[in-house]
Amino acid sequence: MFHGSFVALVTPMFGTGEIDYASLAQLVEFQIQNNTHGIVAVGTTGESATLPFQEHIKVIQFIVECTSGKIPVLAGTGANSTDEAVFLTKQVEKLGVDGFLSVVPYYNKPQQAGLVAHFNAIASASALPLMLYNVPSRTVVDMQTSTVLSLSSHPNIVGIKDATGDLNRLEELQSVLPKDFLLFSGDDASGCAFLNKGGHGVISVTANIVPAQMSAMCEHAFAKQYDEAIVIDTKLRRLHHTLFLEPNPVLPKWALYKMNKMISPFLRLPMVLPELNQQICIEQELKELGLI
């Protein structure tokens, strides 16, 4: 069920900070029409850190309803409190999602043994599959390969989104984990190389902007058409970089705003609109790609 290009979907908002559900429905349809293999709903790119529980749950439910079972939905239910992550997981399980994505707890800097206890507790809260999410640039803590190996023994933990950008880490994981344990890249800049080295997919920010290209890149990699995958990735290389000139999802939202006003550019505080020079950078890249 989980393979290929999953978009780490942004959550559209009005200037008041309220969720723009009409634009969210359009974004979901845009992804489906452009062959995205799956959606991550209210992950960290979806500004999960600033959505209260009930709103978080409502947005996931809305996305599930919009997909109508056409593509799988992974719900972001991570938190830096184990009790909160368990609560979210139990609540979201009822909505018809296909699984969960759970980020390494941020700020409180747990030990590796704490990560094992944390994710085992979440995985035991639901019968649905759980994917781990390691993004040390945002969480400080790096989930070590030995920790992932320990967690892989839980029957509900089926994979990991690795956003280290370290291809040596991928090889480490491949050398010790079961062959059916899913390995997804969470770093767009190295995503193509990750796929060409045997990764099972990407959970992509760039896919918000160019879903068809990200999906095609994955399909080529799976067909061992590595040169074709590299051609697509090369065209997107500057976009991968430019989208992260400001903290995610500031520039992905601005890009979607400039693309036929697909959404408003607003974020929830403490995130704010991009600086003018960064607006110019992303708009220039969108022009180069023929997107505006």
Short mmCIF file of C-alpha atoms in Angstrom, two decimals:
data_model
loop_
_atom_site.label_atom_id
_atom_site.label_comp_id
_atom_site.label_asym_id
_atom_site.label_seq_id
_atom_site.Cartn_x
_atom_site.Cartn_y
_atom_site.Cartn_z
CA MET A 1 0.00 0.00 0.00
CA PHE A 2 2.78 2.45 0.86
CA HIS A 3 5.15 3.12 -2.04
CA GLY A 4 6.18 5.93 -4.33
CA SER A 5 5.55 9.64 -3.89
CA PHE A 6 3.59 10.67 -0.81
CA VAL A 7 3.04 14.41 -0.56
CA ALA A 8 3.66 16.04 2.80
CA LEU A 9 0.59 18.19 2.28
CA VAL A 10 0.44 21.81 3.43
CA THR A 11 -2.63 22.99 5.34
CA PRO A 12 -4.18 26.07 3.64
CA MET A 13 -5.18 28.91 5.95
CA PHE A 14 -6.84 32.30 5.76
CA GLY A 15 -5.11 35.42 7.05
CA THR A 16 -7.02 34.95 10.30
CA GLY A 17 -5.32 31.61 10.81
CA GLU A 18 -8.50 29.62 10.22
CA ILE A 19 -8.33 26.52 8.00
CA ASP A 20 -9.36 27.08 4.37
CA TYR A 21 -11.22 23.85 3.68
CA ALA A 22 -12.27 24.78 0.14
CA SER A 23 -8.64 25.25 -0.88
CA LEU A 24 -7.68 22.08 0.97
CA ALA A 25 -10.18 20.11 -1.12
CA GLN A 26 -8.67 21.61 -4.28
CA LEU A 27 -5.16 20.67 -3.16
CA VAL A 28 -6.20 17.06 -2.55
CA GLU A 29 -7.82 16.88 -5.98
CA PHE A 30 -4.72 18.44 -7.56
CA GLN A 31 -2.63 15.67 -6.02
CA ILE A 32 -4.98 12.89 -7.12
CA GLN A 33 -5.20 14.22 -10.69
CA ASN A 34 -1.39 14.35 -10.87
CA ASN A 35 -0.83 10.73 -9.86
CA THR A 36 0.46 11.20 -6.33
CA HIS A 37 0.69 7.80 -4.69
CA GLY A 38 -0.42 8.96 -1.24
CA ILE A 39 -0.97 11.87 1.13
CA VAL A 40 0.48 12.65 4.53
CA ALA A 41 -2.26 14.59 6.30
CA VAL A 42 -1.27 17.08 9.01
CA GLY A 43 2.33 16.04 9.24
CA THR A 44 4.90 18.60 10.27
CA THR A 45 4.65 20.31 6.85
CA GLY A 46 0.92 20.59 7.58
CA GLU A 47 1.79 22.76 10.61
CA SER A 48 0.73 20.09 13.07
CA ALA A 49 2.61 21.84 15.87
CA THR A 50 0.11 24.72 15.82
CA LEU A 51 -3.15 22.81 15.32
CA PRO A 52 -5.09 21.97 18.51
CA PHE A 53 -6.27 18.37 18.81
CA GLN A 54 -9.83 18.83 17.58
CA GLU A 55 -8.75 20.91 14.59
CA HIS A 56 -5.94 18.46 13.83
CA ILE A 57 -8.44 15.60 13.81
CA LYS A 58 -10.98 17.55 11.74
CA VAL A 59 -8.44 18.34 9.00
CA ILE A 60 -7.39 14.69 8.74
CA GLN A 61 -11.02 13.60 8.54
CA PHE A 62 -11.66 16.14 5.78
CA ILE A 63 -8.67 14.92 3.76
CA VAL A 64 -9.81 11.30 4.10
CA GLU A 65 -13.26 12.29 2.85
CA CYS A 66 -11.74 14.19 -0.09
CA THR A 67 -9.62 11.24 -1.22
CA SER A 68 -12.63 8.87 -1.18
CA GLY A 69 -10.26 5.92 -0.93
CA LYS A 70 -8.53 6.75 -4.23
CA ILE A 71 -5.09 6.95 -2.63
CA PRO A 72 -3.84 6.05 0.85
CA VAL A 73 -3.68 8.62 3.63
CA LEU A 74 -1.03 8.56 6.33
CA ALA A 75 -2.06 10.71 9.28
CA GLY A 76 0.52 12.71 11.16
CA THR A 77 -0.06 11.91 14.83
CA GLY A 78 3.36 12.62 16.30
CA ALA A 79 3.95 14.67 19.43
CA ASN A 80 6.69 15.30 21.94
CA SER A 81 4.41 13.85 24.64
CA THR A 82 3.79 10.12 24.37
CA ASP A 83 0.35 10.45 25.94
CA GLU A 84 -0.64 13.08 23.37
CA ALA A 85 0.65 11.00 20.46
CA VAL A 86 -1.26 7.96 21.73
CA PHE A 87 -4.43 10.02 22.16
CA LEU A 88 -4.20 11.43 18.63
CA THR A 89 -3.50 8.00 17.18
CA LYS A 90 -6.53 6.47 18.87
CA GLN A 91 -8.79 9.30 17.76
CA VAL A 92 -7.58 9.35 14.16
CA GLU A 93 -7.79 5.56 13.80
CA LYS A 94 -11.58 5.94 13.61
CA LEU A 95 -11.47 8.24 10.58
CA GLY A 96 -10.57 5.76 7.85
CA VAL A 97 -6.87 6.55 7.53
CA ASP A 98 -4.51 3.88 6.25
CA GLY A 99 -1.74 4.40 8.78
CA PHE A 100 0.22 6.90 10.82
CA LEU A 101 3.42 8.90 10.54
CA SER A 102 4.97 9.78 13.88
CA VAL A 103 7.86 12.18 14.29
CA VAL A 104 10.68 11.84 16.81
CA PRO A 105 9.72 13.91 19.89
CA TYR A 106 11.13 17.41 19.68
CA TYR A 107 12.67 19.69 22.31
CA ASN A 108 12.63 17.24 25.23
CA LYS A 109 15.58 15.35 23.71
CA PRO A 110 14.75 11.76 24.76
CA GLN A 111 17.36 9.02 25.01
CA GLN A 112 17.35 6.22 22.43
CA ALA A 113 15.69 3.95 25.01
CA GLY A 114 13.05 6.64 25.40
CA LEU A 115 12.41 6.59 21.66
CA VAL A 116 11.91 2.83 21.77
CA ALA A 117 9.40 3.14 24.61
CA HIS A 118 7.66 6.11 22.95
CA PHE A 119 7.10 4.49 19.57
CA ASN A 120 6.22 1.09 20.97
CA ALA A 121 3.49 2.76 23.01
CA ILE A 122 2.09 4.54 19.95
CA ALA A 123 2.26 1.42 17.78
CA SER A 124 0.41 -0.57 20.44
CA ALA A 125 -2.41 1.99 20.56
CA SER A 126 -3.78 0.99 17.15
CA ALA A 127 -3.81 -1.99 14.82
CA LEU A 128 -3.00 0.25 11.85
CA PRO A 129 0.56 0.49 10.47
CA LEU A 130 2.91 3.13 11.83
CA MET A 131 5.83 4.78 10.05
CA LEU A 132 8.59 6.37 12.09
CA TYR A 133 9.88 9.82 11.15
CA ASN A 134 13.49 10.81 11.82
CA VAL A 135 14.30 14.47 11.13
CA PRO A 136 17.15 15.48 13.45
CA SER A 137 17.52 18.93 11.87
CA ARG A 138 14.15 19.81 13.43
CA THR A 139 13.97 17.55 16.49
CA VAL A 140 17.65 17.62 17.62
CA VAL A 141 17.56 13.89 18.44
CA ASP A 142 18.73 11.48 15.72
CA MET A 143 17.07 8.06 15.83
CA GLN A 144 19.95 5.64 15.51
CA THR A 145 19.92 2.57 13.26
CA SER A 146 20.00 0.25 16.29
CA THR A 147 16.87 1.97 17.61
CA VAL A 148 15.06 1.52 14.30
CA LEU A 149 16.08 -2.14 14.30
CA SER A 150 14.67 -2.60 17.78
CA LEU A 151 11.40 -0.92 16.80
CA SER A 152 11.07 -2.96 13.61
CA SER A 153 10.21 -5.99 15.73
CA HIS A 154 6.86 -4.42 16.63
CA PRO A 155 4.30 -5.86 14.19
CA ASN A 156 2.62 -2.50 13.59
CA ILE A 157 5.80 -0.53 12.85
CA VAL A 158 6.27 -0.95 9.12
CA GLY A 159 8.77 1.68 8.00
CA ILE A 160 10.63 4.93 8.46
CA LYS A 161 10.75 8.32 6.83
CA ASP A 162 14.41 9.22 6.99
CA ALA A 163 15.10 12.93 6.55
CA THR A 164 18.77 12.89 7.42
CA GLY A 165 19.77 13.22 3.75
CA ASP A 166 22.55 10.73 4.52
CA LEU A 167 22.74 7.93 1.96
CA ASN A 168 25.18 6.08 4.19
CA ARG A 169 22.36 5.91 6.73
CA LEU A 170 20.15 4.30 4.11
CA GLU A 171 22.77 1.63 3.51
CA GLU A 172 23.06 1.04 7.26
CA LEU A 173 19.31 0.58 7.55
CA GLN A 174 19.18 -1.72 4.54
CA SER A 175 21.95 -3.89 5.98
CA VAL A 176 20.13 -4.70 9.23
CA LEU A 177 16.38 -4.28 8.72
CA PRO A 178 13.95 -6.84 7.34
CA LYS A 179 13.61 -6.56 3.56
CA ASP A 180 9.93 -5.64 3.84
CA PHE A 181 10.57 -2.75 6.23
CA LEU A 182 9.67 0.38 4.27
CA LEU A 183 12.36 3.01 3.72
CA PHE A 184 11.11 6.42 2.62
CA SER A 185 13.19 9.50 2.00
CA GLY A 186 12.14 12.69 3.76
CA ASP A 187 14.80 14.80 2.07
CA ASP A 188 13.85 15.97 -1.41
CA ALA A 189 17.39 16.96 -2.34
CA SER A 190 18.61 13.36 -2.00
CA GLY A 191 15.32 11.62 -2.71
CA CYS A 192 16.19 10.43 -6.21
CA ALA A 193 19.48 8.90 -5.10
CA PHE A 194 17.63 7.30 -2.17
CA LEU A 195 15.17 5.67 -4.59
CA ASN A 196 17.90 4.57 -6.98
CA LYS A 197 19.63 2.84 -4.07
CA GLY A 198 16.56 0.77 -3.29
CA GLY A 199 14.31 3.07 -1.26
CA HIS A 200 10.59 2.40 -1.36
CA GLY A 201 9.41 5.98 -1.75
CA VAL A 202 9.58 9.62 -0.79
CA ILE A 203 7.50 11.74 1.55
CA SER A 204 7.97 14.96 -0.30
CA VAL A 205 7.52 18.68 0.22
CA THR A 206 8.34 19.34 -3.43
CA ALA A 207 5.38 17.14 -4.40
CA ASN A 208 3.08 19.93 -3.21
CA ILE A 209 4.29 21.92 -6.23
CA VAL A 210 5.08 19.28 -8.89
CA PRO A 211 3.24 16.09 -7.92
CA ALA A 212 3.28 14.56 -11.40
CA GLN A 213 7.04 14.90 -11.71
CA MET A 214 7.72 13.43 -8.28
CA SER A 215 5.41 10.51 -9.01
CA ALA A 216 7.06 9.88 -12.39
CA MET A 217 10.52 9.98 -10.81
CA CYS A 218 9.49 7.25 -8.39
CA GLU A 219 7.98 5.11 -11.14
CA HIS A 220 11.16 5.33 -13.19
CA ALA A 221 13.28 4.33 -10.19
CA PHE A 222 11.06 1.34 -9.44
CA ALA A 223 11.34 0.25 -13.10
CA LYS A 224 15.15 0.55 -12.77
CA GLN A 225 15.08 3.39 -15.30
CA TYR A 226 17.57 5.28 -13.19
CA ASP A 227 18.75 7.68 -15.86
CA GLU A 228 15.17 8.80 -16.52
CA ALA A 229 14.64 9.37 -12.79
CA ILE A 230 17.81 11.44 -12.64
CA VAL A 231 16.67 13.59 -15.57
CA ILE A 232 13.52 14.57 -13.66
CA ASP A 233 15.41 15.15 -10.44
CA THR A 234 17.97 17.34 -12.18
CA LYS A 235 15.22 19.63 -13.47
CA LEU A 236 13.83 19.91 -9.94
CA ARG A 237 17.13 20.32 -8.11
CA ARG A 238 16.93 24.08 -7.71
CA LEU A 239 13.29 23.84 -6.66
CA HIS A 240 14.21 21.34 -3.93
CA HIS A 241 16.75 23.84 -2.64
CA THR A 242 14.69 27.00 -3.04
CA LEU A 243 11.68 25.64 -1.18
CA PHE A 244 13.83 25.41 1.94
CA LEU A 245 15.42 28.88 1.86
CA GLU A 246 12.98 29.66 4.67
CA PRO A 247 11.65 27.18 7.22
CA ASN A 248 9.15 24.74 5.76
CA PRO A 249 6.30 25.30 4.83
CA VAL A 250 6.73 29.05 4.28
CA LEU A 251 7.89 28.88 0.65
CA PRO A 252 5.79 25.87 -0.44
CA LYS A 253 2.72 27.87 0.56
CA TRP A 254 3.99 30.95 -1.25
CA ALA A 255 4.65 28.86 -4.36
CA LEU A 256 1.12 27.43 -4.35
CA TYR A 257 -0.24 30.94 -3.85
CA LYS A 258 1.60 32.13 -6.96
CA MET A 259 0.42 29.12 -8.97
CA ASN A 260 -3.01 30.39 -10.05
CA LYS A 261 -3.81 31.41 -6.46
CA MET A 262 -4.29 27.74 -5.50
CA ILE A 263 -4.19 28.74 -1.83
CA SER A 264 -3.60 31.84 0.27
CA PRO A 265 0.01 32.16 1.43
CA PHE A 266 -0.76 32.50 5.12
CA LEU A 267 0.66 30.44 7.97
CA ARG A 268 -0.17 30.16 11.63
CA LEU A 269 1.97 32.14 14.02
CA PRO A 270 4.80 32.01 14.87
CA MET A 271 5.39 31.33 11.15
CA VAL A 272 5.03 34.40 8.92
CA LEU A 273 5.17 35.25 5.21
CA PRO A 274 8.55 34.97 3.45
CA GLU A 275 10.98 37.83 3.07
CA LEU A 276 10.76 39.68 -0.25
CA ASN A 277 14.07 38.34 -1.56
CA GLN A 278 12.93 34.76 -0.92
CA GLN A 279 9.61 35.46 -2.64
CA ILE A 280 11.58 36.59 -5.68
CA CYS A 281 13.77 33.46 -5.58
CA ILE A 282 10.88 31.00 -5.51
CA GLU A 283 8.91 32.93 -8.12
CA GLN A 284 11.90 32.90 -10.47
CA GLU A 285 12.22 29.15 -10.08
CA LEU A 286 8.51 28.64 -10.74
CA LYS A 287 8.89 30.69 -13.95
CA GLU A 288 11.88 28.60 -15.03
CA LEU A 289 9.76 25.46 -14.60
CA GLY A 290 6.79 26.97 -16.46
CA LEU A 291 4.56 26.84 -13.40
CA ILE A 292 3.66 30.53 -13.43
#
